CSV table of C-alpha atoms in Angstrom, one decimal:
chain,number,residue,atom,x,y,z
A,294,MET,CA,0.1,0.1,-0.2
A,295,LEU,CA,1.2,3.5,-1.1
A,296,TRP,CA,1.2,7.0,0.8
A,297,ARG,CA,0.9,10.3,-1.1
A,298,GLU,CA,4.0,12.5,-0.6
A,299,GLY,CA,4.3,16.3,0.2
A,300,ASP,CA,1.1,17.3,2.1
A,301,HIS,CA,1.3,14.8,5.0
A,302,GLU,CA,4.9,14.9,6.1
A,303,ASP,CA,3.8,15.2,9.7
A,304,ASP,CA,3.0,11.6,9.3
A,305,ASN,CA,-0.7,12.0,10.0
A,306,GLU,CA,-2.0,8.1,10.1
A,307,THR,CA,-5.7,9.2,10.5
A,308,ALA,CA,-5.4,11.4,7.2
A,309,GLY,CA,-3.6,8.8,5.5
A,310,LEU,CA,-6.4,6.2,6.4
A,311,ASN,CA,-8.8,8.1,5.0
A,312,LEU,CA,-6.7,8.5,1.7
A,313,ILE,CA,-6.2,4.8,1.9
A,314,GLN,CA,-10.0,4.4,1.8
A,315,GLU,CA,-10.5,6.9,-1.2
A,316,GLY,CA,-8.0,4.6,-3.2
A,317,ILE,CA,-5.0,6.8,-3.1
A,318,TYR,CA,-1.9,4.9,-2.5
A,319,TRP,CA,1.3,7.0,-3.1
A,320,GLN,CA,3.9,6.3,-0.5
A,321,GLN,CA,4.7,2.8,1.1
A,322,LEU,CA,2.7,2.3,4.3
A,323,THR,CA,3.7,-0.4,6.7
A,324,ASP,CA,1.2,-3.0,8.3
A,325,LYS,CA,2.5,-1.9,11.6
A,326,ARG,CA,1.4,1.8,10.9
A,327,VAL,CA,-1.7,0.7,9.5
A,328,TRP,CA,-2.4,-1.1,12.6
A,329,ARG,CA,-1.9,1.5,15.0
A,330,VAL,CA,-4.2,3.9,13.3
A,331,TYR,CA,-6.6,1.1,13.0
A,332,CYS,CA,-6.6,1.0,16.8
A,333,GLU,CA,-6.5,4.5,17.6
A,334,MET,CA,-9.8,4.6,15.6
A,335,GLY,CA,-11.2,1.6,17.8
A,336,LEU,CA,-11.6,-0.7,14.7
A,337,ASN,CA,-9.9,-3.5,16.7
A,338,LEU,CA,-12.4,-3.6,19.4
A,339,PRO,CA,-14.6,-6.9,19.5
A,340,ARG,CA,-18.3,-6.8,18.3
A,341,ARG,CA,-20.6,-7.5,20.9
A,342,THR,CA,-22.7,-10.6,20.3
A,343,LYS,CA,-26.2,-10.6,21.4
A,344,LYS,CA,-27.2,-13.5,23.6
A,345,ARG,CA,-29.2,-16.3,22.1
A,346,VAL,CA,-32.6,-16.7,23.2
A,347,PRO,CA,-33.4,-20.3,23.7
A,348,GLN,CA,-36.1,-22.0,22.0
A,349,ARG,CA,-39.5,-21.7,23.4
A,350,ASP,CA,-42.4,-23.8,23.0
A,351,ARG,CA,-46.0,-22.2,22.5
A,352,VAL,CA,-48.1,-22.1,25.7
A,353,PRO,CA,-51.6,-21.7,25.3
A,354,LEU,CA,-53.0,-18.6,26.5
A,355,GLU,CA,-55.4,-19.6,29.1
A,356,ALA,CA,-57.1,-17.3,31.6
A,357,GLY,CA,-57.5,-19.9,34.3
A,358,VAL,CA,-60.2,-20.6,37.0
A,359,ARG,CA,-59.1,-19.5,40.0
A,360,VAL,CA,-56.6,-16.7,41.1
A,361,ASN,CA,-53.1,-17.3,41.6
A,362,GLN,CA,-53.4,-20.1,39.2
A,363,GLY,CA,-51.3,-17.9,36.9
A,364,TRP,CA,-49.6,-14.2,36.8
A,365,ALA,CA,-48.3,-12.3,33.9
A,366,LEU,CA,-45.7,-9.4,33.9
A,367,ASP,CA,-44.0,-7.0,31.7
A,368,PHE,CA,-41.9,-3.9,31.6
A,369,MET,CA,-42.9,-0.5,30.1
A,370,HIS,CA,-40.6,2.6,29.6
A,371,ASP,CA,-41.3,6.4,29.6
A,372,ALA,CA,-39.7,9.7,30.7
A,373,LEU,CA,-40.2,12.4,33.1
A,374,TYR,CA,-40.5,15.9,32.4
A,375,ASP,CA,-36.9,16.8,32.2
A,376,GLY,CA,-36.1,13.7,30.1
A,377,ARG,CA,-35.1,11.2,32.8
A,378,ARG,CA,-36.2,7.5,31.8
A,379,PHE,CA,-37.9,5.4,34.1
A,380,ARG,CA,-39.3,1.9,33.8
A,381,THR,CA,-42.6,0.3,35.2
A,382,LEU,CA,-42.8,-3.6,36.3
A,383,ASN,CA,-46.6,-4.4,35.7
A,384,VAL,CA,-47.8,-7.5,37.4
A,385,ILE,CA,-51.5,-9.0,37.0
A,386,ASP,CA,-53.4,-12.4,37.7
A,387,GLU,CA,-54.5,-13.6,34.3
A,388,ALA,CA,-57.7,-15.3,36.0
A,389,ASN,CA,-59.4,-11.8,37.0
A,390,ARG,CA,-57.2,-9.3,35.2
A,391,GLU,CA,-56.6,-7.9,38.7
A,392,ALA,CA,-53.4,-5.5,38.6
A,393,LEU,CA,-51.1,-6.9,41.7
A,394,THR,CA,-48.8,-4.2,41.4
A,395,ILE,CA,-46.9,-1.7,39.1
A,396,GLU,CA,-43.4,-1.2,40.4
A,397,ILE,CA,-41.8,2.1,39.4
A,398,GLY,CA,-38.2,3.2,39.3
A,399,THR,CA,-34.9,4.4,37.2
A,400,SER,CA,-33.8,0.8,37.3
A,401,ILE,CA,-35.4,-2.5,38.0
A,402,PRO,CA,-32.8,-5.3,37.7
A,403,ALA,CA,-33.5,-8.9,38.5
A,404,ARG,CA,-32.8,-8.4,42.2
A,405,ARG,CA,-35.5,-5.7,42.4
A,406,LEU,CA,-38.0,-7.9,40.4
A,407,ILE,CA,-37.1,-11.0,42.7
A,408,ARG,CA,-37.8,-8.5,45.8
A,409,THR,CA,-41.0,-7.2,44.2
A,410,LEU,CA,-42.4,-10.6,43.4
A,411,SER,CA,-41.5,-12.0,47.0
A,412,CYS,CA,-43.4,-9.0,48.7
A,413,LEU,CA,-46.6,-10.1,46.3
A,414,ILE,CA,-46.2,-13.6,47.2
A,415,ASP,CA,-45.8,-12.6,51.1
A,416,TRP,CA,-49.3,-10.9,50.6
A,417,TYR,CA,-51.4,-12.9,47.8
A,418,GLY,CA,-49.6,-16.4,48.2
A,419,ALA,CA,-47.5,-17.8,45.3
A,420,PRO,CA,-48.8,-18.3,41.7
A,421,ASN,CA,-48.5,-21.6,39.8
A,422,SER,CA,-47.0,-20.4,37.2
A,423,ILE,CA,-45.6,-16.6,35.7
A,424,ARG,CA,-46.1,-15.8,32.1
A,425,LEU,CA,-43.4,-13.5,30.7
A,426,ASP,CA,-40.9,-12.6,27.9
A,427,ASN,CA,-37.3,-13.2,27.2
A,428,GLY,CA,-35.9,-10.0,28.8
A,429,PRO,CA,-32.4,-10.2,30.8
A,430,GLU,CA,-34.0,-9.7,34.0
A,431,MET,CA,-36.3,-12.6,33.5
A,432,THR,CA,-33.7,-15.0,32.0
A,433,SER,CA,-31.2,-14.1,34.4
A,434,HIS,CA,-29.8,-17.1,36.6
A,435,ASP,CA,-30.8,-15.3,39.8
A,436,PHE,CA,-34.5,-15.1,38.8
A,437,THR,CA,-34.8,-18.3,37.3
A,438,GLN,CA,-33.3,-19.9,40.2
A,439,TRP,CA,-35.6,-18.1,42.8
A,440,ALA,CA,-38.5,-19.1,40.7
A,441,ALA,CA,-37.4,-23.0,40.8
A,442,ASP,CA,-36.9,-22.6,44.2
A,443,LYS,CA,-40.5,-21.3,44.9
A,444,GLY,CA,-41.8,-23.8,42.7
A,445,ILE,CA,-43.3,-21.5,40.4
A,446,ALA,CA,-43.4,-22.4,36.5
A,447,LEU,CA,-41.9,-19.8,34.1
A,448,ARG,CA,-44.1,-19.7,30.9
A,449,PHE,CA,-41.7,-17.9,28.5
A,450,ILE,CA,-43.3,-16.8,25.2
A,451,GLU,CA,-41.6,-17.1,22.1
A,452,PRO,CA,-39.6,-14.1,21.0
A,453,GLY,CA,-41.1,-11.5,19.0
A,454,GLU,CA,-44.7,-12.9,19.6
A,455,PRO,CA,-46.2,-10.5,22.3
A,456,ASN,CA,-49.4,-12.0,21.4
A,457,GLN,CA,-48.5,-14.7,23.5
A,458,ASN,CA,-48.8,-12.5,26.9
A,459,ALA,CA,-52.1,-10.9,25.5
A,460,TYR,CA,-53.7,-10.4,29.0
A,461,ILE,CA,-50.8,-8.1,30.0
A,462,GLU,CA,-50.4,-6.3,26.7
A,463,ARG,CA,-53.9,-5.3,26.8
A,464,PHE,CA,-53.5,-4.0,30.6
A,465,ASN,CA,-50.2,-2.1,29.4
A,466,ARG,CA,-51.7,-0.1,26.5
A,467,THR,CA,-54.8,0.8,28.9
A,468,TYR,CA,-52.0,2.1,31.3
A,469,ARG,CA,-50.1,3.8,28.8
A,470,HIS,CA,-53.2,5.4,27.5
A,471,GLU,CA,-54.8,6.5,30.8
A,472,VAL,CA,-51.5,7.3,32.9
A,473,LEU,CA,-48.4,7.4,31.3
A,474,ASP,CA,-49.5,9.5,28.1
A,475,ALA,CA,-51.8,11.5,30.0
A,476,TYR,CA,-49.7,13.4,32.4
A,477,LEU,CA,-46.2,15.1,32.3
A,478,PHE,CA,-44.7,13.8,35.3
A,479,LYS,CA,-42.1,15.7,37.4
A,480,SER,CA,-40.7,13.0,39.8
A,481,ILE,CA,-40.9,9.5,40.2
A,482,GLU,CA,-42.7,9.9,43.2
A,483,GLN,CA,-45.4,11.7,41.1
A,484,VAL,CA,-45.6,8.7,39.0
A,485,GLN,CA,-46.2,6.4,42.0
A,486,HIS,CA,-48.8,8.4,43.6
A,487,ILE,CA,-51.0,9.0,40.3
A,488,THR,CA,-50.3,5.2,39.5
A,489,GLU,CA,-51.6,3.9,42.6
A,490,GLU,CA,-54.7,6.1,42.6
A,491,TRP,CA,-55.4,4.9,39.2
A,492,LEU,CA,-54.8,1.3,40.5
A,493,ARG,CA,-57.4,1.6,43.0
A,494,GLU,CA,-60.1,2.4,40.4
A,495,TYR,CA,-58.8,0.0,37.8
A,496,ASN,CA,-59.1,-2.9,40.2
A,497,GLU,CA,-62.2,-2.1,42.3
A,498,GLN,CA,-64.5,0.1,40.1
A,499,ARG,CA,-63.6,-0.1,36.3
A,500,PRO,CA,-66.0,-2.5,34.1
A,501,HIS,CA,-64.2,-4.8,32.4
A,502,ASP,CA,-65.8,-6.1,29.1
A,503,ALA,CA,-64.0,-9.8,29.5
A,504,LEU,CA,-65.2,-9.9,32.9
A,505,GLY,CA,-69.0,-9.5,31.9
A,506,GLY,CA,-68.8,-5.8,33.1
A,507,LEU,CA,-67.5,-6.2,36.4
A,508,PRO,CA,-64.3,-4.6,37.8
A,509,PRO,CA,-61.4,-7.4,38.7
A,510,ARG,CA,-62.0,-7.5,42.2
A,511,ARG,CA,-65.9,-8.1,41.8
A,512,PHE,CA,-65.5,-10.8,39.4
A,513,MET,CA,-63.1,-13.1,41.0
A,514,PRO,CA,-62.5,-11.9,44.9
A,515,ARG,CA,-59.4,-13.0,46.6
A,516,LEU,CA,-58.6,-13.3,50.0
A,517,THR,CA,-56.5,-10.2,51.0
A,518,THR,CA,-53.7,-12.2,52.7
A,519,VAL,CA,-51.8,-15.4,53.0
A,520,ALA,CA,-52.7,-15.0,56.6
A,521,ASP,CA,-56.5,-14.7,55.9
A,522,SER,CA,-56.3,-17.4,53.8
A,523,SER,CA,-54.8,-20.2,56.2
A,524,ASN,CA,-57.6,-18.8,58.8
A,525,ALA,CA,-60.5,-19.5,56.1
A,526,MET,CA,-59.4,-22.8,55.2
A,527,SER,CA,-58.9,-24.1,59.1
A,528,ALA,CA,-62.6,-22.5,59.9
């Protein structure tokens, strides 16, 4: 390979590399010099490879006939008025479409996901299964091991098939339209406050077409706590 003489006597490797790319080869270039320029431009950095998602079997979308038979969860993203990003972790019961929680934060890693679900289990009892997608938090070793220890089956949907988690996708659209897109939020605390008020109305007053016009908690009531459930069974 050659380098043009005259105007580049200061040995400007980057400019020389541009000339090489343009097809100008006038003065001899050494492989060592080309490699140095290559490294300076960061072209030697390895490409990030995407983690392959394992093949998933299609799981039938069935609502269940009792609460805690199956939960569904999903993440959403939005931003505050000042541009700061935040996430929401939405969890519903598939049987009565009850929204069990919407956890909100700037970051919700696997450990926080586990902590949130553990709190729900302490309050409502453990579900038989959870329907979810293949996000990194849900496929992490910590989370999958936690679910196995709890005896909870993880029903992963197939990649690129959000319709296989249709109950929570429908819930997400409602929450997006009525809360996230309806307000300009100044703080995470404001998002949480408005969301909690909306959740009470959604679960206790909002008619739901798929539930015969009843709100979730009237369509299929649940005992409030694990302690209440134990007392009722022993009565």
